[in-house]
């Protein structure tokens, strides 16, 4: 089988369930991973990857994923339809592309323009000449901007994790600073005023950490809200492909 065009890849990705900006990302990742070759195979550890989206079946991943995906052999992943279904399942319906190194290292971005053209061409095919596409009306040709919803969602998740870590820090480690005075310096620390100063420092530090945690939590919530808004907008646009 020859290399597939971005539009052909978009068709398989769409049939597997990808929509909106995630459909565009799916096509770009496939182009970055395999160059559009449905029979691409990388047997070199830490990979044993197959097909358009280079689904990794190395070692214990193989049996687990075959069970999960209902495959009888890894070679079934050379079928673009099965490969697209596997990519959709592994990515959580496009919610997280972190299992693909071409996504995490940004290599897929080089293919976003041709991916958008492929999705747009698919939209014209489906709508009989309409203006469908996965960029949600935010693509580059109109002087606007493109939002990578997957990256925004990952940023929101990481930011929320940071906020949670800061909150835990404020409740435990910073509080320990205040306890050093009594545990380590005893009466001398109290008489010299050092214990009071250290206690005040601990209280101030905890207040600062709490404020940063609150602001980080608010940032995470805002990023998550924006991701949902863009996803909803993309879903509305993608209905022309349904």
Rosetta silent file (secondary structure, phi, psi, omega in degrees, C-alpha in Angstrom):
SEQUENCE: XXXXXXXXXXXXXXXXXXXXXXXXXXXXXXXXXXXXXXXXXXXXXXXXXXXXXXXXXXXXXXXXXXXXXXXXXXXXXXXXXXXXXXXXXXXXXXXXXXXXXXXXXXXXXXXXXXXXXXXXXXXXXXXXXXXXXXXXXXXXXXXXXXXXXXXXXXXXXXXXXXXXXXXXXXXXXXXXXXXXXXXXXXXXXXXXXXXXXXXXXXXXXXXXXXXXXXXXXXXXXXXXXXXXXXXXXXXXXXXXXX
SCORE:     score description
SCORE:     0.000 S_00000001
   1 L     0.000  132.789 -179.527    0.000    0.000    0.000 S_00000001
   2 L   -76.126  172.432  179.104    1.372    3.433   -0.956 S_00000001
   3 L   -64.089  144.367 -179.418    1.590    6.395    1.382 S_00000001
   4 L   -90.880  148.226  176.166   -1.728    7.947    2.270 S_00000001
   5 L   -76.964  161.322  176.022   -2.566   11.589    1.696 S_00000001
   6 H   -54.848  -36.746  178.789   -3.495   13.840    4.626 S_00000001
   7 H   -65.882  -40.378  178.583   -7.121   13.668    3.476 S_00000001
   8 H   -65.546  -40.512  177.090   -7.059    9.856    3.484 S_00000001
   9 H   -63.950  -41.467  178.854   -5.502    9.822    6.955 S_00000001
  10 H   -60.605  -37.365  178.677   -8.136   12.311    8.103 S_00000001
  11 H   -62.104  -46.784  179.589  -10.854    9.973    6.824 S_00000001
  12 H   -65.288  -40.947 -179.753   -9.529    7.057    8.883 S_00000001
  13 H   -65.427  -41.397  178.642   -9.049    9.274   11.944 S_00000001
  14 H   -64.478  -43.545  179.362  -12.556   10.686   11.615 S_00000001
  15 H   -63.428  -27.769  179.485  -14.071    7.234   11.213 S_00000001
  16 H   -80.191  -11.611  175.769  -12.225    6.173   14.390 S_00000001
  17 L   120.066   -3.482  179.261  -13.892    8.965   16.346 S_00000001
  18 L   -72.809  141.522 -179.861  -11.552   11.963   16.263 S_00000001
  19 L  -140.426  161.104  173.241  -13.287   15.325   15.932 S_00000001
  20 H    59.879 -143.250 -179.642  -12.470   19.015   15.882 S_00000001
  21 H   -63.353  -29.801  177.833   -8.924   20.103   16.610 S_00000001
  22 H   -64.157  -29.845  175.935   -8.137   16.601   17.842 S_00000001
  23 H   -65.850  -43.789  177.637   -8.796   15.357   14.299 S_00000001
  24 H   -62.585  -44.784  179.116   -6.205   17.800   12.972 S_00000001
  25 H   -61.808  -41.022 -179.793   -3.717   16.775   15.664 S_00000001
  26 H   -58.803  -44.131  179.573   -4.332   13.101   14.869 S_00000001
  27 H   -65.493  -44.255 -179.496   -3.456   13.638   11.210 S_00000001
  28 H   -62.529  -41.095  178.719   -0.363   15.685   12.079 S_00000001
  29 H   -64.220  -42.838  178.793    0.864   13.042   14.533 S_00000001
  30 H   -61.297  -42.509  178.655    0.388   10.286   11.942 S_00000001
  31 H   -64.314  -39.258  179.368    2.360   12.264    9.371 S_00000001
  32 H   -70.597  -36.349 -176.210    5.135   12.888   11.891 S_00000001
  33 H   -76.430  -43.857 -170.523    5.206    9.273   13.081 S_00000001
  34 H  -126.389   -5.480 -175.679    5.024    7.371    9.788 S_00000001
  35 L    67.302   17.343  179.907    5.069    9.885    6.954 S_00000001
  36 L    86.101    9.364  179.873    1.692    8.519    5.947 S_00000001
  37 L   -90.659  109.431 -176.752    2.990    4.979    5.376 S_00000001
  38 L   -68.014  -15.351  179.757    0.389    2.536    6.764 S_00000001
  39 L  -106.365   17.811  177.387    2.963   -0.287    6.727 S_00000001
  40 L   -63.725  137.973 -179.728    5.663    1.600    8.607 S_00000001
  41 E  -143.618  125.277  175.468    7.339   -0.561   11.246 S_00000001
  42 E  -113.761  103.378 -175.891   10.013    0.400   13.764 S_00000001
  43 L   -91.298    4.569 -174.049   11.335   -2.785   15.441 S_00000001
  44 L   -87.064  121.987  176.819   14.141   -1.121   17.404 S_00000001
  45 L   -56.627  144.123    8.660   13.708   -1.077   21.216 S_00000001
  46 L   -84.774   31.110  179.060   12.295    0.764   23.064 S_00000001
  47 L  -122.686  150.774  162.214    9.879    0.527   20.134 S_00000001
  48 L  -147.392   72.488 -163.024    8.078   -2.180   18.234 S_00000001
  49 E  -106.774  142.359 -171.186    5.743    0.230   16.524 S_00000001
  50 E  -125.939  139.585  164.076    3.277   -0.357   13.716 S_00000001
  51 L    77.935 -166.837 -173.443    1.387    1.612   11.126 S_00000001
  52 L   -54.592  -47.129 -177.159    0.276    5.182   10.618 S_00000001
  53 L   -98.448   12.008  176.803    0.338    6.177   14.273 S_00000001
  54 L    47.173   60.292  178.982    3.247    3.852   15.143 S_00000001
  55 E   -68.760  120.443 -174.873    1.364    1.965   17.846 S_00000001
  56 E   -82.442  123.574 -178.964    3.994    0.541   20.200 S_00000001
  57 L  -119.897   23.613 -175.671    3.557   -3.164   20.961 S_00000001
  58 L   -65.934  137.241  171.785    6.931   -3.806   22.609 S_00000001
  59 L    55.310 -129.600 -176.400    7.164   -6.460   25.315 S_00000001
  60 H   -68.987  -18.175  176.653    4.284   -6.583   27.763 S_00000001
  61 H   -61.016  -37.338 -175.065    2.537   -3.746   25.925 S_00000001
  62 H   -56.857  -61.049 -179.288    1.768   -6.135   23.073 S_00000001
  63 H   -59.075  -40.551 -178.569   -0.481   -8.689   24.818 S_00000001
  64 H   -63.644  -43.786 -178.144   -2.189   -6.006   26.908 S_00000001
  65 H   -74.207  -33.304  176.330   -2.966   -3.838   23.909 S_00000001
  66 H   -62.132  -40.833  176.878   -4.064   -6.756   21.745 S_00000001
  67 H   -65.040  -45.015 -177.223   -6.599   -7.655   24.412 S_00000001
  68 H   -64.044  -38.630 -173.876   -7.681   -4.044   24.814 S_00000001
  69 H   -96.073   -3.314  179.570   -7.996   -3.425   21.079 S_00000001
  70 L    69.983   37.129 -179.052   -9.403   -6.821   20.123 S_00000001
  71 L  -101.845  145.406  175.646   -6.479   -7.718   17.847 S_00000001
  72 L   -93.414  -21.136  177.428   -5.301  -11.223   17.069 S_00000001
  73 L  -154.115  158.385  179.217   -1.860  -10.069   15.888 S_00000001
  74 H   -64.570  -30.412 -176.164    0.258   -6.926   15.775 S_00000001
  75 H   -65.152  -17.373  175.258    0.222   -6.991   11.975 S_00000001
  76 H   -63.092  -20.406  179.902   -3.446   -6.036   12.006 S_00000001
  77 H   -73.452   -7.777  172.082   -2.193   -2.560   12.890 S_00000001
  78 H   -73.967  -13.824  173.617   -0.967   -2.219    9.299 S_00000001
  79 L   -78.560  117.498 -177.144   -4.651   -1.748    8.473 S_00000001
  80 H   -54.585  -33.416 -179.672   -5.195    2.044    8.672 S_00000001
  81 H   -66.767  -44.933  179.030   -8.667    1.541   10.123 S_00000001
  82 H   -67.685  -37.880 -179.920   -7.414   -0.622   12.990 S_00000001
  83 H   -64.810  -41.466  178.716   -4.463    1.687   13.569 S_00000001
  84 H   -64.662  -40.500  177.416   -6.731    4.718   13.772 S_00000001
  85 H   -62.221  -40.723  179.180   -8.995    2.926   16.256 S_00000001
  86 H   -64.388  -43.371  179.093   -5.949    2.049   18.361 S_00000001
  87 H   -62.134  -40.609  179.081   -4.715    5.648   18.301 S_00000001
  88 H   -64.254  -40.950 -179.354   -8.143    6.879   19.344 S_00000001
  89 H   -67.795  -46.849 -176.934   -8.295    4.390   22.216 S_00000001
  90 H   -66.862  -35.408 -179.266   -4.762    5.055   23.468 S_00000001
  91 L   -82.554   -0.136 -178.197   -5.203    8.841   23.263 S_00000001
  92 L    65.476   46.064 -178.983   -8.480    8.688   25.164 S_00000001
  93 L    63.359   34.538  176.849  -10.492    9.956   22.187 S_00000001
  94 L    86.200    7.180 -177.981   -7.871   12.632   21.575 S_00000001
  95 L   -76.728  -26.251 -179.670   -7.712   13.878   25.167 S_00000001
  96 L  -147.416  122.026  179.032   -4.005   13.104   25.613 S_00000001
  97 L  -104.637   11.666 -176.137   -1.305   12.682   22.980 S_00000001
  98 L   -62.395  -22.793  176.096    1.571   12.335   25.440 S_00000001
  99 L   -65.770  -13.895 -178.540    2.240    8.652   24.522 S_00000001
 100 L  -100.887  121.533 -178.054    3.570    9.895   21.148 S_00000001
 101 H   -65.220  -30.559  178.879    7.075   11.370   21.210 S_00000001
 102 H   -68.088  -19.959  173.752    6.388   13.389   18.056 S_00000001
 103 H   -82.598  -49.035 -175.565    3.704   15.191   20.044 S_00000001
 104 H   -67.637  -30.725  178.971    5.716   15.762   23.218 S_00000001
 105 L   -92.313   -0.183  174.502    8.787   16.975   21.315 S_00000001
 106 L    84.456    2.716 -177.492    6.693   19.163   19.030 S_00000001
 107 H   -61.888  -29.715 -178.086    7.657   17.446   15.753 S_00000001
 108 H   -63.538  -23.940 -176.860    3.978   17.071   14.799 S_00000001
 109 H   -61.962  -28.937  179.622    3.655   20.852   14.546 S_00000001
 110 H   -64.851  -17.707 -176.071    5.601   20.814   11.279 S_00000001
 111 H  -107.857    5.279 -175.870    2.711   18.872    9.768 S_00000001
 112 H   -64.609  -39.003 -178.362   -0.193   20.908   11.132 S_00000001
 113 H   -63.236  -47.463  179.615   -0.691   22.961    7.972 S_00000001
 114 H   -69.924  -29.406  175.554   -0.969   19.928    5.692 S_00000001
 115 H   -64.674  -43.388  178.776   -3.091   18.193    8.329 S_00000001
 116 H   -62.869  -40.378  178.333   -5.515   21.129    8.322 S_00000001
 117 H   -63.519  -39.054  178.359   -5.646   21.049    4.536 S_00000001
 118 H   -64.168  -43.186  178.914   -6.406   17.334    4.675 S_00000001
 119 H   -66.645  -38.907  179.227   -9.204   17.813    7.203 S_00000001
 120 H   -65.276  -41.024  177.788  -10.588   20.716    5.200 S_00000001
 121 H   -63.594  -38.493  176.507  -10.560   18.616    2.029 S_00000001
 122 H   -62.564  -39.918  178.229  -12.390   15.868    3.898 S_00000001
 123 H   -62.408  -40.054  178.552  -14.980   18.425    4.973 S_00000001
 124 H   -65.818  -38.936  179.291  -15.532   19.498    1.372 S_00000001
 125 H   -63.881  -43.407 -177.130  -15.933   15.868    0.329 S_00000001
 126 H   -72.185  -33.737 -173.779  -18.458   15.176    3.082 S_00000001
 127 H  -101.020    2.571  179.195  -20.437   18.370    2.662 S_00000001
 128 L    70.981   35.454  176.269  -20.363   18.560   -1.124 S_00000001
 129 L   113.536    8.930  179.686  -18.168   21.650   -1.232 S_00000001
 130 L   -75.116 -169.403 -174.116  -18.565   23.120    2.231 S_00000001
 131 L  -116.341   39.708 -178.833  -15.858   24.597    4.386 S_00000001
 132 L   -62.341  173.138  178.516  -15.437   21.888    7.011 S_00000001
 133 L   158.626  166.989 -174.776  -12.216   21.332    8.899 S_00000001
 134 L   -96.658   -1.170 -174.783  -10.665   20.642   12.220 S_00000001
 135 L   -88.664    2.055  172.587   -9.244   24.058   13.016 S_00000001
 136 L    62.901   26.509  179.397  -12.548   25.370   14.313 S_00000001
 137 L    77.541   10.142 -177.327  -12.367   28.566   12.295 S_00000001
 138 L  -113.441   12.377 -176.011   -9.156   29.571   14.045 S_00000001
 139 L   -69.494  174.425 -165.837   -6.693   28.428   11.363 S_00000001
 140 H   -79.150  -24.931 -169.510   -3.925   30.532    9.939 S_00000001
 141 H   -68.252  -21.029 -178.125   -5.041   31.605    6.456 S_00000001
 142 H   -94.380   12.064  179.436   -7.540   34.177    7.731 S_00000001
 143 L    81.284    9.691  179.951   -5.018   36.027    9.870 S_00000001
 144 L   -92.705 -141.978 -179.477   -6.293   34.443   13.074 S_00000001
 145 L  -145.324  162.971 -179.288   -4.634   31.929   15.337 S_00000001
 146 L  -114.978  134.356  179.174   -4.709   28.220   16.055 S_00000001
 147 L  -108.438  123.011  175.727   -5.328   26.728   19.488 S_00000001
 148 L   -87.060   97.191 -174.568   -3.876   23.325   20.297 S_00000001
 149 H   -61.948  -36.453  179.607   -6.595   22.068   22.638 S_00000001
 150 H   -61.792  -43.829  178.404   -4.569   19.021   23.639 S_00000001
 151 H   -65.366  -41.775  179.817   -1.647   21.146   24.798 S_00000001
 152 H   -62.323  -39.217  179.068   -3.987   23.513   26.628 S_00000001
 153 H   -67.454  -41.776  177.677   -5.625   20.585   28.390 S_00000001
 154 H   -64.214  -38.365  178.616   -2.251   19.114   29.386 S_00000001
 155 H   -63.395  -42.682  178.810   -1.168   22.538   30.667 S_00000001
 156 H   -61.296  -41.733 -179.754   -4.310   22.797   32.786 S_00000001
 157 H   -65.215  -45.818 -179.200   -3.663   19.347   34.246 S_00000001
 158 H   -65.528  -38.268  179.514   -0.005   20.078   35.036 S_00000001
 159 H   -65.988  -39.517  177.226   -0.882   23.453   36.536 S_00000001
 160 H   -64.120  -38.896  177.068   -3.534   21.867   38.739 S_00000001
 161 H   -62.722  -39.240  177.841   -0.986   19.307   39.910 S_00000001
 162 H   -64.223  -42.388  178.340    1.386   22.145   40.795 S_00000001
 163 H   -61.252  -42.284  179.133   -1.361   23.902   42.747 S_00000001
 164 H   -64.183  -40.329  178.860   -2.093   20.705   44.661 S_00000001
 165 H   -64.581  -40.384  179.295    1.603   20.236   45.440 S_00000001
 166 H   -65.737  -40.275  177.828    1.877   23.811   46.704 S_00000001
 167 H   -61.280  -43.541  178.073   -1.175   23.362   48.901 S_00000001
 168 H   -64.168  -37.612  178.390    0.346   20.225   50.393 S_00000001
 169 H   -62.394  -43.104  179.627    3.621   22.076   50.908 S_00000001
 170 H   -63.559  -30.966 -176.885    1.839   24.822   52.805 S_00000001
 171 H   -83.298  -22.101 -173.634    0.155   22.300   55.062 S_00000001
 172 L  -118.541  -74.176 -170.014    3.233   20.244   55.889 S_00000001
 173 H   -64.052  -42.719 -179.356    6.755   21.390   55.136 S_00000001
 174 H   -65.838  -36.731  177.373    6.273   25.124   55.706 S_00000001
 175 H   -61.264  -31.571 -179.897    4.544   24.402   59.012 S_00000001
 176 H   -64.915  -27.309  177.433    7.640   22.463   60.044 S_00000001
 177 H   -60.629  -40.177 -179.951    9.662   25.673   59.848 S_00000001
 178 H   -68.191  -29.113 -177.620    7.607   27.059   62.712 S_00000001
 179 H   -80.983  -16.019  179.689    8.165   23.902   64.740 S_00000001
 180 H   -59.878  -38.458 -176.158   11.952   24.102   64.425 S_00000001
 181 H   -56.302  -50.779 -177.596   12.056   26.866   67.013 S_00000001
 182 H   -73.848  -39.391 -175.180   10.598   24.794   69.839 S_00000001
 183 H   -74.036  -33.823 -171.119   12.150   21.474   68.859 S_00000001
 184 H  -104.764  -26.255 -172.381   15.689   22.698   68.192 S_00000001
 185 H  -116.359  -15.436  173.829   16.318   25.803   70.305 S_00000001
 186 H    52.018 -139.207 -175.464   14.169   25.353   73.411 S_00000001
 187 H   -64.027  -37.415 -179.287   14.434   27.971   76.149 S_00000001
 188 H   -61.309  -42.194  179.739   17.469   29.669   74.599 S_00000001
 189 H   -63.743  -38.907  179.266   15.572   30.269   71.409 S_00000001
 190 H   -67.945  -43.863 -176.940   12.636   31.759   73.275 S_00000001
 191 H   -67.515  -35.371 -177.316   14.806   34.021   75.460 S_00000001
 192 H   -80.177  -13.795 -177.036   16.877   35.305   72.560 S_00000001
 193 L    87.311   -6.190 -179.459   13.865   36.101   70.420 S_00000001
 194 H   -65.195  -39.370 -179.460   15.143   33.818   67.667 S_00000001
 195 H   -61.608  -41.237  179.205   12.251   31.410   68.135 S_00000001
 196 H   -64.693  -42.200  179.889    9.741   34.233   67.709 S_00000001
 197 H   -64.454  -42.506 -179.735   11.492   35.480   64.587 S_00000001
 198 H   -67.140  -36.538  176.937   11.628   32.006   63.079 S_00000001
 199 H   -63.376  -41.818  178.078    7.968   31.449   63.914 S_00000001
 200 H   -65.334  -38.495  177.357    7.087   34.695   62.158 S_00000001
 201 H   -62.677  -42.826  179.154    9.142   33.697   59.147 S_00000001
 202 H   -61.619  -41.708  179.789    7.316   30.366   58.975 S_00000001
 203 H   -64.838  -42.529  179.980    3.930   32.078   59.131 S_00000001
 204 H   -65.879  -40.875 -179.937    4.872   34.548   56.390 S_00000001
 205 H   -64.471  -42.019  179.182    6.270   31.799   54.194 S_00000001
 206 H   -63.342  -38.961  179.034    3.147   29.705   54.584 S_00000001
 207 H   -63.163  -41.370  179.915    0.991   32.701   53.666 S_00000001
 208 H   -66.273  -44.027  179.664    3.037   33.290   50.509 S_00000001
 209 H   -62.748  -39.904  179.136    2.897   29.644   49.467 S_00000001
 210 H   -62.675  -40.161  179.795   -0.856   29.605   50.075 S_00000001
 211 H   -66.293  -42.992  178.586   -1.299   32.683   47.874 S_00000001
 212 H   -63.948  -40.760  178.403    0.772   31.177   45.063 S_00000001
 213 H   -61.516  -41.764  179.322   -1.199   27.927   45.338 S_00000001
 214 H   -62.979  -45.074 -179.248   -4.475   29.857   45.106 S_00000001
 215 H   -66.498  -38.547  178.477   -3.317   31.775   42.021 S_00000001
 216 H   -65.848  -39.512  177.552   -2.004   28.601   40.389 S_00000001
 217 H   -62.747  -41.475  178.606   -5.301   26.850   41.069 S_00000001
 218 H   -64.784  -38.766  178.094   -7.172   29.756   39.472 S_00000001
 219 H   -64.123  -42.112  178.643   -4.859   29.600   36.439 S_00000001
 220 H   -62.510  -42.750  179.820   -5.488   25.866   36.066 S_00000001
 221 H   -63.612  -40.063  179.450   -9.247   26.395   36.267 S_00000001
 222 H   -66.078  -42.049  179.078   -9.067   29.149   33.644 S_00000001
 223 H   -64.244  -42.037  179.109   -6.981   26.996   31.291 S_00000001
 224 H   -63.862  -40.252  179.028   -9.380   24.064   31.707 S_00000001
 225 H   -64.065  -41.607  178.625  -12.359   26.349   31.034 S_00000001
 226 H   -64.535  -41.328  179.134  -10.688   27.698   27.883 S_00000001
 227 H   -60.601  -42.664  179.153   -9.913   24.170   26.694 S_00000001
 228 H   -64.317  -39.943 -178.879  -13.550   23.181   27.134 S_00000001
 229 H   -64.431  -45.457  178.762  -14.726   26.280   25.283 S_00000001
 230 H   -65.511  -38.548  179.198  -12.411   25.657   22.330 S_00000001
 231 H   -63.404  -42.566  178.625  -13.342   21.971   22.321 S_00000001
 232 H   -61.794  -40.600  179.531  -17.050   22.856   22.226 S_00000001
 233 H   -65.459  -41.403  178.099  -16.419   25.257   19.359 S_00000001
 234 H   -64.563  -38.077  179.311  -14.462   22.604   17.479 S_00000001
 235 H   -63.690  -38.247  177.329  -17.227   20.070   18.072 S_00000001
 236 H   -62.212  -43.618  179.478  -19.743   22.479   16.567 S_00000001
 237 H   -65.641  -38.239 -175.387  -17.526   22.885   13.509 S_00000001
 238 H   -70.288  -14.810 -179.877  -16.909   19.152   13.278 S_00000001
 239 H   -61.826  -21.713  177.245  -20.627   18.404   12.994 S_00000001
 240 H   -69.283  -16.335  178.991  -20.271   19.203    9.305 S_00000001
 241 H   -95.052   -8.628 -173.970  -18.122   16.063    9.096 S_00000001
 242 L   -80.394    0.000    0.000  -20.588   13.832   10.942 S_00000001
